[in-house]
Structures are given as structure tokens and as C-alpha cells.
XYZ file of C-alpha atoms in Angstrom:
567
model
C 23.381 43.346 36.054
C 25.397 44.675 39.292
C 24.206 43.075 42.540
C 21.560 44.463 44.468
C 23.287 44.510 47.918
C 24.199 42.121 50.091
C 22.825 38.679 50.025
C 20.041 37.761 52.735
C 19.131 33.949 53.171
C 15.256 34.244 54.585
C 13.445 31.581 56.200
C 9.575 31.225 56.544
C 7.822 29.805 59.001
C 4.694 27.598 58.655
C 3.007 27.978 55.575
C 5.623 26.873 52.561
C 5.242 23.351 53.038
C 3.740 21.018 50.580
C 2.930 16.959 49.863
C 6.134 15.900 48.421
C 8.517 19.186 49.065
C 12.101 18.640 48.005
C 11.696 15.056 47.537
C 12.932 15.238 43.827
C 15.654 16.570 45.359
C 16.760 13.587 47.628
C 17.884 11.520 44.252
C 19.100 14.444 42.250
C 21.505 16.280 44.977
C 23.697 14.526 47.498
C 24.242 17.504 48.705
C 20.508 18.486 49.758
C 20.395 14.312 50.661
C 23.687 14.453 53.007
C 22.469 17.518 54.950
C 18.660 16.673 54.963
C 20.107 13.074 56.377
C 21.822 14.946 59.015
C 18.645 16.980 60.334
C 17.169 13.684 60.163
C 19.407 12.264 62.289
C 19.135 14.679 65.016
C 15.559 14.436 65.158
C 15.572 10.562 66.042
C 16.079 11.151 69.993
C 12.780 13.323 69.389
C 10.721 11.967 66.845
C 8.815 7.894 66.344
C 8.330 9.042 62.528
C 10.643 9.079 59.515
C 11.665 12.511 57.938
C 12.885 10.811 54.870
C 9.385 8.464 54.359
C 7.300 11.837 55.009
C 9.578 14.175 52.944
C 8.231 11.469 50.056
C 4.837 10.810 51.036
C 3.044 12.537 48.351
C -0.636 12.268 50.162
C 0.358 14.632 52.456
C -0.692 12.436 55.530
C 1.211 14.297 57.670
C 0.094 17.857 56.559
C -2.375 18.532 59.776
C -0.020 17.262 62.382
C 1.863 20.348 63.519
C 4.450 17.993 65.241
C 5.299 16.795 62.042
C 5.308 19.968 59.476
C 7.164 21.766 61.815
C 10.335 19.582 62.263
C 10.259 18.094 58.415
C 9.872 22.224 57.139
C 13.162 22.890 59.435
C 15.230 20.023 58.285
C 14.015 21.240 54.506
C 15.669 25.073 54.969
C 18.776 23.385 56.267
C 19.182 21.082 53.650
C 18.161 24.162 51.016
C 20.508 26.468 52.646
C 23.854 23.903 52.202
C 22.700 23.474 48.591
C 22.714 27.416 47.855
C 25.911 27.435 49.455
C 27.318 24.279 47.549
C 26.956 26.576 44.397
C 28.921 29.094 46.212
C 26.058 31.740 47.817
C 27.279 32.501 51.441
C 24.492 34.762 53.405
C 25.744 38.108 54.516
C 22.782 38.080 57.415
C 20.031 35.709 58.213
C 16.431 36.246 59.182
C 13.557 33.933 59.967
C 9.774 34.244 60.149
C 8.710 32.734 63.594
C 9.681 29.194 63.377
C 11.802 29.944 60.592
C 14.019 31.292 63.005
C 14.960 28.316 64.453
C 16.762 27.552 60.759
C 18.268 30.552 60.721
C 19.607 29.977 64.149
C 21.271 26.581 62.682
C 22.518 28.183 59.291
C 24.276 31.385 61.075
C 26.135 29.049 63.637
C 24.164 30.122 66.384
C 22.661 26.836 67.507
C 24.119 23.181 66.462
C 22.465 21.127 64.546
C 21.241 18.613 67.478
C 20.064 21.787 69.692
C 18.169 23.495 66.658
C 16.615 19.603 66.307
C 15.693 19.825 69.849
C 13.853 22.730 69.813
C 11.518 22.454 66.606
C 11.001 18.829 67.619
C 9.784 19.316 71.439
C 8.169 22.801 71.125
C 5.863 21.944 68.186
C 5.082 18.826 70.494
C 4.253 21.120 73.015
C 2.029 23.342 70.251
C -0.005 20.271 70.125
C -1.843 20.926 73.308
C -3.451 24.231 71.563
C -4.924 22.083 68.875
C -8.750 23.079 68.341
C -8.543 26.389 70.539
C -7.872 28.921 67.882
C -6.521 30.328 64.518
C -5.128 32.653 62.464
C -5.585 35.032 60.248
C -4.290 37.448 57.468
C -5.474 40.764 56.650
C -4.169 43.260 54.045
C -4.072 46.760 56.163
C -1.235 48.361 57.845
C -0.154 47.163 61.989
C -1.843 50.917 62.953
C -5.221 50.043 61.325
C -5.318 46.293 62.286
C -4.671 47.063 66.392
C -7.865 49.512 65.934
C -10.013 47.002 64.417
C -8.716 44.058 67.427
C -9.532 46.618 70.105
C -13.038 45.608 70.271
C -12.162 42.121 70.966
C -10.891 42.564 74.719
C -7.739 40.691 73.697
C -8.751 37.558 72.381
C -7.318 38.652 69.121
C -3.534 39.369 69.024
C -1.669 40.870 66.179
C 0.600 38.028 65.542
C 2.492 39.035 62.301
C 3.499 42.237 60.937
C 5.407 41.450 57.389
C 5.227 44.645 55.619
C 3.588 48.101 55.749
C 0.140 46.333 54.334
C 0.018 42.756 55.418
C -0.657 42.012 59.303
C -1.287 38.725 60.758
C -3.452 37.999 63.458
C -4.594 35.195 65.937
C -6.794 34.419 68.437
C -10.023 32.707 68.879
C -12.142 30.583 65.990
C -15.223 32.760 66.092
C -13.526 36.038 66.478
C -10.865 35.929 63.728
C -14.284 34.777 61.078
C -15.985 37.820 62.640
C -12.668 40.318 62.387
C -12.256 38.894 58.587
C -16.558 38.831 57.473
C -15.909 42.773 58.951
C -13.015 43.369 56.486
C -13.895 41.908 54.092
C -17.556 43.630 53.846
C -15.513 46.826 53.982
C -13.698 45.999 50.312
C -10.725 44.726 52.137
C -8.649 41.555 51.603
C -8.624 39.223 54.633
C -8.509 35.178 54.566
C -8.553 32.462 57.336
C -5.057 30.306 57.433
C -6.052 27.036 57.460
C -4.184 26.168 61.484
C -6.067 25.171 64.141
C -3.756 27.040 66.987
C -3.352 30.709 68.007
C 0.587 31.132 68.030
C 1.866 34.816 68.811
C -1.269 35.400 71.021
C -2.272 34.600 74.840
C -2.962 31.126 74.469
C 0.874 30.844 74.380
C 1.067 31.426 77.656
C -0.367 27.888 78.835
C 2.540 25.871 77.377
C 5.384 28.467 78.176
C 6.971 27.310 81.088
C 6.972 23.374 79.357
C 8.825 25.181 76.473
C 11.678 26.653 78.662
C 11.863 23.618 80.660
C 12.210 20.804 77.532
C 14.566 23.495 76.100
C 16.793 24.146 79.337
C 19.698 22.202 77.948
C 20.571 23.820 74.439
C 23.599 25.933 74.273
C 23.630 29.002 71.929
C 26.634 30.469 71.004
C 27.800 33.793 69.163
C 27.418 32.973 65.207
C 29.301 33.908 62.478
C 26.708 34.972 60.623
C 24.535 37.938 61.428
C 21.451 36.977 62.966
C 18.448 39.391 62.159
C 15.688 38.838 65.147
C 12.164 38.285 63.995
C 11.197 38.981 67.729
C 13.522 42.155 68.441
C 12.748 43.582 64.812
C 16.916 44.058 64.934
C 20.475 41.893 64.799
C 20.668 40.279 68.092
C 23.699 37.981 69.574
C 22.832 34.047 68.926
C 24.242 33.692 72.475
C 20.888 34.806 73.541
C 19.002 32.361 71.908
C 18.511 30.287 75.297
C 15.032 28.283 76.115
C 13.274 31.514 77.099
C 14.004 33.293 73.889
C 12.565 30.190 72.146
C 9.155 30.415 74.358
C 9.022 34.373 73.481
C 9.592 33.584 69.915
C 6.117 31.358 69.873
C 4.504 34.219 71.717
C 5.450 37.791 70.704
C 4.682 39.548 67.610
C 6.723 38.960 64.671
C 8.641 41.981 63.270
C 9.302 40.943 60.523
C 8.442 44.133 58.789
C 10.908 45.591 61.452
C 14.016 43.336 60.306
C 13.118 43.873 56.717
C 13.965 47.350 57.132
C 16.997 47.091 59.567
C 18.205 44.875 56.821
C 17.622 47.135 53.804
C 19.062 50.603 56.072
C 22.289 48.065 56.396
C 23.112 47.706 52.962
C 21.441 44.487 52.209
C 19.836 44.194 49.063
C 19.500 40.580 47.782
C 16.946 38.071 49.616
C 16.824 34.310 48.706
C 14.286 32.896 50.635
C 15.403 29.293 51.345
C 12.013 27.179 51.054
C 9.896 24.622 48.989
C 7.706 27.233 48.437
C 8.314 31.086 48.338
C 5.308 32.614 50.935
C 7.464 36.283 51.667
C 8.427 37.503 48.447
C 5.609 40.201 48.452
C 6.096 41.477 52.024
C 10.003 41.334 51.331
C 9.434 43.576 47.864
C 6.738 45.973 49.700
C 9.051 46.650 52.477
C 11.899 47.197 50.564
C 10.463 49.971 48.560
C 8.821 51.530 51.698
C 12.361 52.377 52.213
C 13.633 55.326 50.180
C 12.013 53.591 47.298
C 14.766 50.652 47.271
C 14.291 48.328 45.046
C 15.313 44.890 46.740
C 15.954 41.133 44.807
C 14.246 38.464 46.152
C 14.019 34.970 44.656
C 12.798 31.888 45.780
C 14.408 28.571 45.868
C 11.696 25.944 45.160
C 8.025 25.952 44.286
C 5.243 24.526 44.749
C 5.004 20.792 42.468
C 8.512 21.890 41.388
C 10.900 20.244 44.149
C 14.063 18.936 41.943
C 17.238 20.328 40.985
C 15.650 22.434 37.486
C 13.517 24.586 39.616
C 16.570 25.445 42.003
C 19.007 25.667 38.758
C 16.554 28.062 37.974
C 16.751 29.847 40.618
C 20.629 30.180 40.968
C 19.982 31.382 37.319
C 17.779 34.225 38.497
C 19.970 35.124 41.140
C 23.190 35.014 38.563
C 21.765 37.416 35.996
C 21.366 40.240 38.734
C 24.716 40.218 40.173
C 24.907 37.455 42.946
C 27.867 35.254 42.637
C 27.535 31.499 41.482
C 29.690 28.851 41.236
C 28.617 26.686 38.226
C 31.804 24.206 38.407
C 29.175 22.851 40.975
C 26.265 22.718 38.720
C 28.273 21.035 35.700
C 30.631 18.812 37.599
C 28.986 15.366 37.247
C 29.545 16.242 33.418
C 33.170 17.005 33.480
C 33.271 20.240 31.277
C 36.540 21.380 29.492
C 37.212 24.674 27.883
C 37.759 24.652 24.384
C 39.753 26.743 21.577
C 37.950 29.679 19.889
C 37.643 28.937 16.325
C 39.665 30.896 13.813
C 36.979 32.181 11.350
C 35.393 35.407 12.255
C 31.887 35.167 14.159
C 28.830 35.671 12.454
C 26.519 35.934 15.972
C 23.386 33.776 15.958
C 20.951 33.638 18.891
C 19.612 30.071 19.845
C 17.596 30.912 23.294
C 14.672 29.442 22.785
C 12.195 32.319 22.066
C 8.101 32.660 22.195
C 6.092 34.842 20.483
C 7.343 38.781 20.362
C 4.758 41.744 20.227
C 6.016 44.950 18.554
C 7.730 45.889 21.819
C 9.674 43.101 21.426
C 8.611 41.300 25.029
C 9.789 37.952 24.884
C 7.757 34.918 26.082
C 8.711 32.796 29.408
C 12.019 30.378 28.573
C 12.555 27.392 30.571
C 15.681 27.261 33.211
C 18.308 29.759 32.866
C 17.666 30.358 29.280
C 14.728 32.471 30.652
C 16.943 34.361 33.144
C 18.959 35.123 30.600
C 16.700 36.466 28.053
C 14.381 38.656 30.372
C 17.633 40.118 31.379
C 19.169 40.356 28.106
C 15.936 41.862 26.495
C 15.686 44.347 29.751
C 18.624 45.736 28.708
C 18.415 46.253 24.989
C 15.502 47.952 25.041
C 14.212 50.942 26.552
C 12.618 52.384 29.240
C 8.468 52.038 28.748
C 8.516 55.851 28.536
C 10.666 56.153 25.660
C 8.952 53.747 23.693
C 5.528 55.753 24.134
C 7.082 58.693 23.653
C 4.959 60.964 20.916
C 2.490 58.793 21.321
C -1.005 60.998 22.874
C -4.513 58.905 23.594
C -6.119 56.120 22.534
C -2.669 54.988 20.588
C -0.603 55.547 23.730
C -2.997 53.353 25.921
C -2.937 50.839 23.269
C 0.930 50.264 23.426
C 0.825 50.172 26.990
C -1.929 47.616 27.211
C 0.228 45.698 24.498
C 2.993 45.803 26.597
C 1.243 44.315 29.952
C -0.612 41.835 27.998
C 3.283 40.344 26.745
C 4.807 40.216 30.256
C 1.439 38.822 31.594
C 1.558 35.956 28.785
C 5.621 35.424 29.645
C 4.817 34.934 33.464
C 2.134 32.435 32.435
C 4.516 30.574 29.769
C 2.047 31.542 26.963
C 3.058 31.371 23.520
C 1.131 34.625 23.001
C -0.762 37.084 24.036
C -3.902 36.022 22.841
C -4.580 34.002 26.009
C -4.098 37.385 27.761
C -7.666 39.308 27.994
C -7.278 42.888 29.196
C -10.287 43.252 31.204
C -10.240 39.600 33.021
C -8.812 39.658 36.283
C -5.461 38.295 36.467
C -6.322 35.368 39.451
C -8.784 33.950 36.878
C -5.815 34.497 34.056
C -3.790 31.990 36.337
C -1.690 34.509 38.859
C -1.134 33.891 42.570
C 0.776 35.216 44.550
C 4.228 34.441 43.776
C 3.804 34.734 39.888
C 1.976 38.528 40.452
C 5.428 39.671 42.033
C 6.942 38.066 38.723
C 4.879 40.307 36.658
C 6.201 43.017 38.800
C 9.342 42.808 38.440
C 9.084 41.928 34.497
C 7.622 45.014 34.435
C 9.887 47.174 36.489
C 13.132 45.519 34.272
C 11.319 45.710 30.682
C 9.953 49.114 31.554
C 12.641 50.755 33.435
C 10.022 51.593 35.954
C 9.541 51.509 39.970
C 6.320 49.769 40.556
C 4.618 48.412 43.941
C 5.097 44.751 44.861
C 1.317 45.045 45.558
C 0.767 46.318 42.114
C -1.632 43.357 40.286
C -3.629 43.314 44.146
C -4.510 47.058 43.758
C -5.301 47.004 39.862
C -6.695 43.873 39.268
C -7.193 43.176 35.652
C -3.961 44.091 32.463
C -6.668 46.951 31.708
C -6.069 48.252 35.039
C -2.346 47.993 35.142
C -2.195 49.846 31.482
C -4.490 52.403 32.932
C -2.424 52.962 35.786
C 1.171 53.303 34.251
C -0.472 55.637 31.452
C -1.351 57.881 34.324
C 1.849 57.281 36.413
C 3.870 58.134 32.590
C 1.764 61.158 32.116
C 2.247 62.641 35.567
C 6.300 61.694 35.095
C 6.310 63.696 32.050
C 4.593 67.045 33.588
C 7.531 66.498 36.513
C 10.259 66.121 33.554
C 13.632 63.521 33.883
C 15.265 64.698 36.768
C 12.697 63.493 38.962
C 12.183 59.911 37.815
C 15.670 58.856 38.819
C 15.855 61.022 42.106
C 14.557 57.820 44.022
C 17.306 55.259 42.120
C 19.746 58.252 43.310
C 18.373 58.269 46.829
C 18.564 54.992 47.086
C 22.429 54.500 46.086
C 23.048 57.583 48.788
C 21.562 55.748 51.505
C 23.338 52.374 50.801
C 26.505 54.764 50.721
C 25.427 56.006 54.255
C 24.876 52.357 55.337
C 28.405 51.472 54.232
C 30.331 54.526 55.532
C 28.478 53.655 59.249
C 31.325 51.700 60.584
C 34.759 53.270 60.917
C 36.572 54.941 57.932
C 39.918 53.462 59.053
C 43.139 55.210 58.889
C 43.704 58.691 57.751
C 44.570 57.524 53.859
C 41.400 55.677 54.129
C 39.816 58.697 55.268
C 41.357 61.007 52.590
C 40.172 58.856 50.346
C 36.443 59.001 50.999
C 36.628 62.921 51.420
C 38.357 63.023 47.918
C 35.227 61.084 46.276
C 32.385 63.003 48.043
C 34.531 66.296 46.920
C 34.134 64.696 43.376
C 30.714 63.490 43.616
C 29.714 67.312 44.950
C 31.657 69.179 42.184
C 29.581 66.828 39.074
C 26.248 67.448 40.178
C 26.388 71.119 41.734
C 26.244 73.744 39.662
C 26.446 77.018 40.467
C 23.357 79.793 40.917
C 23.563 83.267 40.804
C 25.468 83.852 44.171
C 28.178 81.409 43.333
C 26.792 78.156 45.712
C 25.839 75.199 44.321
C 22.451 75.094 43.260
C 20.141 73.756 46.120
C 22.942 73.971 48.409
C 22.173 74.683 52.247
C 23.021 77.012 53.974
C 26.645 76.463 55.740
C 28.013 73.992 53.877
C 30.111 76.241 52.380
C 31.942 76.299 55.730
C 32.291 72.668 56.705
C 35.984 71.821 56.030
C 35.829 68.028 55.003
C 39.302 67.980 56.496
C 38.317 67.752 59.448
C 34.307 66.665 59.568
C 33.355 64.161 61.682
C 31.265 61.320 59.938
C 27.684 62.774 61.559
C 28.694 65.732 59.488
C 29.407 63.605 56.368
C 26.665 62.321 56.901
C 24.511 65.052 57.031
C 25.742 66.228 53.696
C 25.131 63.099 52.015
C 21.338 63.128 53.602
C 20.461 66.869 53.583
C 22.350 68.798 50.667
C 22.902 65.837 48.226
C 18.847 65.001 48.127
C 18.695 68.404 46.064
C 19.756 66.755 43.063
């Protein structure tokens, strides 16, 4: 598969950690152990606890002291980022989720390693002193409807988070965040306490600002090489501002992340590897994505949950591989000194030997381990064809049938089932086994087996297979009355915006130049044909008289926006 766009390394903030994150990792990769020994290292001036003794204290002692999971979470993502780039994945961008950014900041160049130590070690210190006076919580409704819910609080409720279109954060007092959530929740919303015992992002902030800015008074940002997406300006902002005061604001001020998302996407960006033990934005990542012309981002993780060693990150590069992003796998075989070997001289007789489950009559294949499963859900996406095809003819109760068939294999594939059997239709998939993470895995099985466009929020909105089926018969049906053009017009959409996005910086010389006006000319003369006056069909008015010559690129621009979407 081509690659999505350009590769974005995300980094969460509180919330991914677990008992025992990564520590697989300190014996299998000297890479992750060099690096995570270096974060250590700059900690010690700040710390009287060991990163390496916590990283593998699998009680999880440490878990409810915010002065620890802060600091041991940020030397994790720098430790996970070096390893993604050992294997040859460079970030185009960064972005970071309120503390998160302080990774980022490290990663990009922005801050060195000893200042980025600094500042998660001293300000979660600081965070310390709100211990007991708050919390947070997270509620499934747009920023809009949230703010009018908070209103009747008189401000002890802040929106603290705003990760995608239909997940909002918010913090503020104990008793008013279970009152805001019993509220929601009554209504047939989705809203859950976060188990932290401090308000970040809200007004009780404000009593530990100034000791922020004055522990972090020293550190010395500087201009990164990397592009560094703000979480706090919801756009790409120079590291050279990342001073003490940016650092208090961070802690204080919503995060936009939902904002940097989409500045992201709009810039061509396409690919997001969220650098963690465990992945916590993949949803919010996929739901913004598609909010925007219906573009269709990648996002993989990097470690899960109980899974912390070098086969769940393999894994991972594997995912990443099969759609496009560039790996380097002379890393990931080096210790056992591969050598190419001659083709043998008899004629092939082809044989497949990835390991397969079960196969329905669509021909879904059951979950593989490591990259033989990348490699087969990719492999089968492409062979066979798009959902609607396969239903094609099909009217009723026969039609249903198939479809239900179909959800019930890639539900049994995302659980590692041998079959579907385990699968019932009309039990809700979070008693089937799904969280989270695994329901944007069905999703995007889905979308690549069935050539389809779904929401990342699609198992939270129809809960049970039976539901799912329902829905995509309807979706199919409605598809059909519109005919073909229309089901790829968002795909095309989505290929002329990231064409917009990379014709927004200069075109260069005037070959350069020529040779973009040549294309569009091209591009224009395959898809218009002309209607009974002679213009291209769907053409506006007057762009028979722009001379492409001489356009400027807002007028380029405009054709590519305006008259193209016709097609």
C-alpha cells in the first residue's frame, strides 16, 4: 500500500502508563536501554527514586504518585521515539497531548535532554500540591455542547481537553465533575471519571504557576529541526518559545489537540505513530482525521498494554510497513546476520505458509501473530473486493446475512479467534472482549476488507455485530440509489486537498512552474467532458478565461477547490 502522508510521531500525556511498561524492552533493545538510561540520567539532579527499578516494578507502587508517572512516562516516549527511529522512521512533525509535549519538545530538538528532564521532573513536583482538590473527567459530546453543559457551574469546571469533534475533557472540582457526568450520563450519553486526583487545565492551576516559571527559569529552548505542532496554540509554533512560562500555560490552558490534529492533516500529514506503552489517542486521531474532507489518516501504536517487548513493537513497525511507511529491517535482523541467497533454478510452484485461521465464505482471514498478520490483512484487503461488490445481487434477508457474516469474521480476527463462532451478533462487542484500542482495529479491518469509509466511533454508536451489519446494509443501499461516482468523490477530495497542501509553499522556478500547470492541464482534460455548450461538464463559470500561464497560485488554487469538486 502507498503511504498515507507524512509521518507524525504523537505523544500522550497522562493516561498510557502501566505496571511494568517497556520493561521487556530494557533486555531485548539496547537501543530503547541506552536512551531510556540517558533520560534516567538527567533526572538524578531531580529525582531520590530510580527510573530503571520503577520502569520494572510490576506492582505498580508508584502508579498514584504523579511525581513519579509523570517523569518515568517522559523518559518512556524518548526511549520509544529513538527505537522507531533506529528502524529508520524519522517524524515529519511532532505533537504532544499536555505533558506529552514536553517529549515532543525533546524528540524535535527543541529542548535538550537535561532541560526537558528539568521540567517534567520539577513541575509534576509542583502538581503535587493539588493532590485531593479535584479531577477530571471525559465526556463523549462535541467542545460546543460540553461549554453549555459547564456553564451552570460558575467556573469550577473547565474544559480541559478537546481531542476530536466528539470527545472533550474536563476538570474541576470532585463533586461537580460526578454531578456533570450522573447528568450525562442519565441523558444516554457516555461520560466516565479519570481516575486523578488533580484538576490540570482548569483554575486551580493558577496556585502553583508562578513556582512553575520560577523552577523552570533556567531552561533554554531553541529552534528545532523538527516541526513542532502546539497542543496549546492548536498550530506549529517555534521551540524557541518554549521558555518557563509556556511550560506553566501548557498545565493550564485547554488542550487543542483537536486543533493540531487538523492543522496537521490540512498540511499533508497523513501517518500518526503514537509513541507510548499504551495507545490512549488512536480514536480521537481517526475521528479527526475524517472530520476533514473525509481523510482517512494511519495511526498505529507502538506498545500495549501487558505487551512491552520488542514482538509487540516488531509488530508495529510491521503495521506501519504494509501501508507505505519506510522501515529499515537490516535493524530488526542484524543480531542474526542475514545474507541474500541465489534464486533456485527450477520454476516456482507458489505455496502460501502465513499462518492462517479459520476463513468464512468471504474469505476474512483470522488474526496472525507479528508481521505475518500485517501482511495477510493487507494481502487479503487487496485481493478481494470491495464489500459492495461482493453483495452485489444479493436483496433482503440473504444480503443482511452476508454482511453480518462478514462483521462477525473481522470481529473474531481482532479478538484472535479461530472462528466465528465465539462471535454472537446481538452481544455487545465490550462484553465480546473490545476496548478501545481493539474497536478502532475493527474499524479499520473493516474499512481495508470492505473498501469502505467508516467512523472511528463506529462500534461506540452501533454497539453489537448486529448493529454494525444493520448499519452498512443501510449505508450500501443508500450508496447504490447515489450510483459509483459518488462513493469515491470523498477518496478524490481527499487526494485534491493533500495536492493543495503540497502546492502551498512556493512552486520554484518557472520550469518548475510549467510543470505543475502542464499536469493540472492534464488532470482537467481526463475528467471534463464536454456538455452541450462545449465547457466541461460542471465547469464554473470563467474558468474558461483563466490563462494558467499566468495564474497566480490563489487562482490555482481555486480551481483545484471550486471546479475540480464537480467530479
Amino acid at each position: 500500500a502507498g503511504p498515507v502522508g507524512k509521518t507524525v510521531f504523537v505523544f500522550p500525556g497522562q493516561g498510557s502508563q502501566w505496571a511494568g511498561m517497556a520493561g521487556e524492552l530494557l533486555a531485548e533493545s539496547p537501543v530503547f536501554a541506552t536512551r531510556f538510561g540517558e533520560c534516567a540520567k538527567a533526572l538524578e539532579p531531580f529525582v531520590d527514586w530510580s527510573p530503571a527499578e520503577a520502569l520494572l516494578d510490576e506492582d505498580g507502587g508508584w502508579l498514584d504518585r504523579v511525581d513519579v508517572v509523570q517523569p518515568l512516562l517522559w523518559a518512556v516516549l524518548v526511549a520509544l521515539a529513538e527505537l522507531w527511529r533506529a528502524y529508520g522512521v524519522e517524524p515529519d512533525a511532532v505533537v504532544g497531548h499536555s505533558q506529552g509535549e514536553i517529549a515532543a519538545a525533546v524528540v524535535a530538538g527543541g529542548l535538550s535532554l537535561e532541560d526537558g528532564a528539568r521540567v517534567v521532573a520539577l513541575r509534576s513536583r509542583a502538581i503535587v500540591a493539588l493532590s485531593g482538590q479535584g479531577g477530571m473527567a471525559s465526556v463523549a459530546e462535541p467542545e460546543a455542547r460540553v461549554r453549555e453543559r459547564i456553564a451552570a457551574y460558575d467556573g469550577r469546571v473547565s474544559v480541559a481537553a478537546v481531542n476530536s469533534p466528539g470527545q472533550t475533557v474536563v476538570s474541576g472540582s470532585a463533586d461537580d465533575l460526578g454531578s456533570l457526568v450522573a447528568r450525562v450520563t442519565d441523558e444516554g450519553g457516555r461520560a466516565r471519571l479519570i481516575p486523578v486526583d488533580y484538576a490540570s487545565h482548569s483554575a486551580h492551576v493558577d496556585t502553583i504557576r508562578e513556582r512553575i516559571i520560577s523552577d523552570l527559569a533556567t531552561i533554554t529552548p531553541a529552534s528545532s529541526r523538527v516541526p513542532f505542532w502546539s497542543t496549546v496554540t492548536g498550530d506549529r509554533l517555534d521551540t524557541a518559545s518554549l521558555d518557563a512560562t509556556y511550560w506553566a500555560t501548557n498545565l493550564r490552558e485547554t488542550v487543542r489537540f483537536d486543533d493540531a490534529t487538523r492543522g496537521l492533516v490540512a498540511a499533508g500529514h497523513g501517518t500518526f505513530i503514537e509513541v507510548s506503552p499504551h495507545p490512549v489517542l488512536s480514536t480521537a486521531i481517526g475521528e479527526t482525521a475524517e472530520s476533514v474532507e473525509a481523510v482517512r489518516a494511519l495511526v498505529v501504536g507502538t506498545l500495549r498494554r501487558d505487551q512491552g517487548g520488542l514482538r509487540r513493537f516488531t509488530q508495529s513497525l510491521a503495521e506501519a510497513w504494509v501501508r507505505g511507511v519506510g522501515v529499515d529491517w537490516a535493524a530488526a535482523f542484524a543480531e542474526h546476520r542475514p545474507r541474500r541467497v541465489d534464486l533456485p533454478s527450477y520454476a516456482f510452484q507458489r505455496e502460501r505458509y502465513w499462518l492462517d485461521g479459520s476463513r468464512t465464505a468471504l474469505g476474512v482471514t483470522a488474526a496472525d501473530p507479528a508481521i505475518g498478520a500485517a501482511h495477510d490483512a493487507t494481502e487479503a484487503a487487496a485481493e478481494r473486493p470491495a464489500l459492495a461488490e461482493r453483495v452485489a445481487g444479493l436483496t433482503g434477508a440473504e444480503r443482511l446475512a452476508r454482511i453480518s457474516d462478514f462483521v462477525q469474521a473481522e470481529t473474531a480476527a481482532v479478538l484472535g479467534h479461530h472462528g466465528v463462532g465465539a462471535v454472537e451478533s446481538d452481544r455487545a462487542f465490550r462484553e465480546l472482549g473490545l476496548d478501545s484500542l481493539t474497536a478502532v482495529e475493527l474499524r479499520n479491518r473493516l474499512n481495508a476488507a470492505g473498501g469502505l469509509l467508516l467512523p472511528a466511533t463506529l462500534v461506540f454508536d452501533y454497539p453489537t455485530p448486529a448493529d454494525v451489519a444493520a448499519f452498512l446494509d443501510e449505508e450500501l443501499a443508500v450508496a447504490g440509489t447515489r450510483g459509483t461516482a459518488s462513493s469515491a468523490l470523498p477518496e478524490a477530495l481527499a487526494e485534491l486537498r493533500r495536492l493543495d497542501a503540497a502546492l502551498s509553499e512556493d512552486l520554484g522556478d518557472a520550469d518548475a512552474r510549467a510543470a505543475v500547470l502542464d499536469q493540472l492541464r492534464s488532470l482537467a482534460d481526463k475528467w471534463a467532458a464536454p456538455d452541450e455548450t462545449g465547457r466541461p461538464s460542471g465547469a464554473a463559470a470563467g474558468v474558461d478565461d483563466l490563462d494558467l500561464d499566468t495564474a497566480t497560485d490563489e487562482e490555482l488554487f481555486s480551481l483545484i477547490d471550486g471546479d475540480l469538486e464537480t467530479f
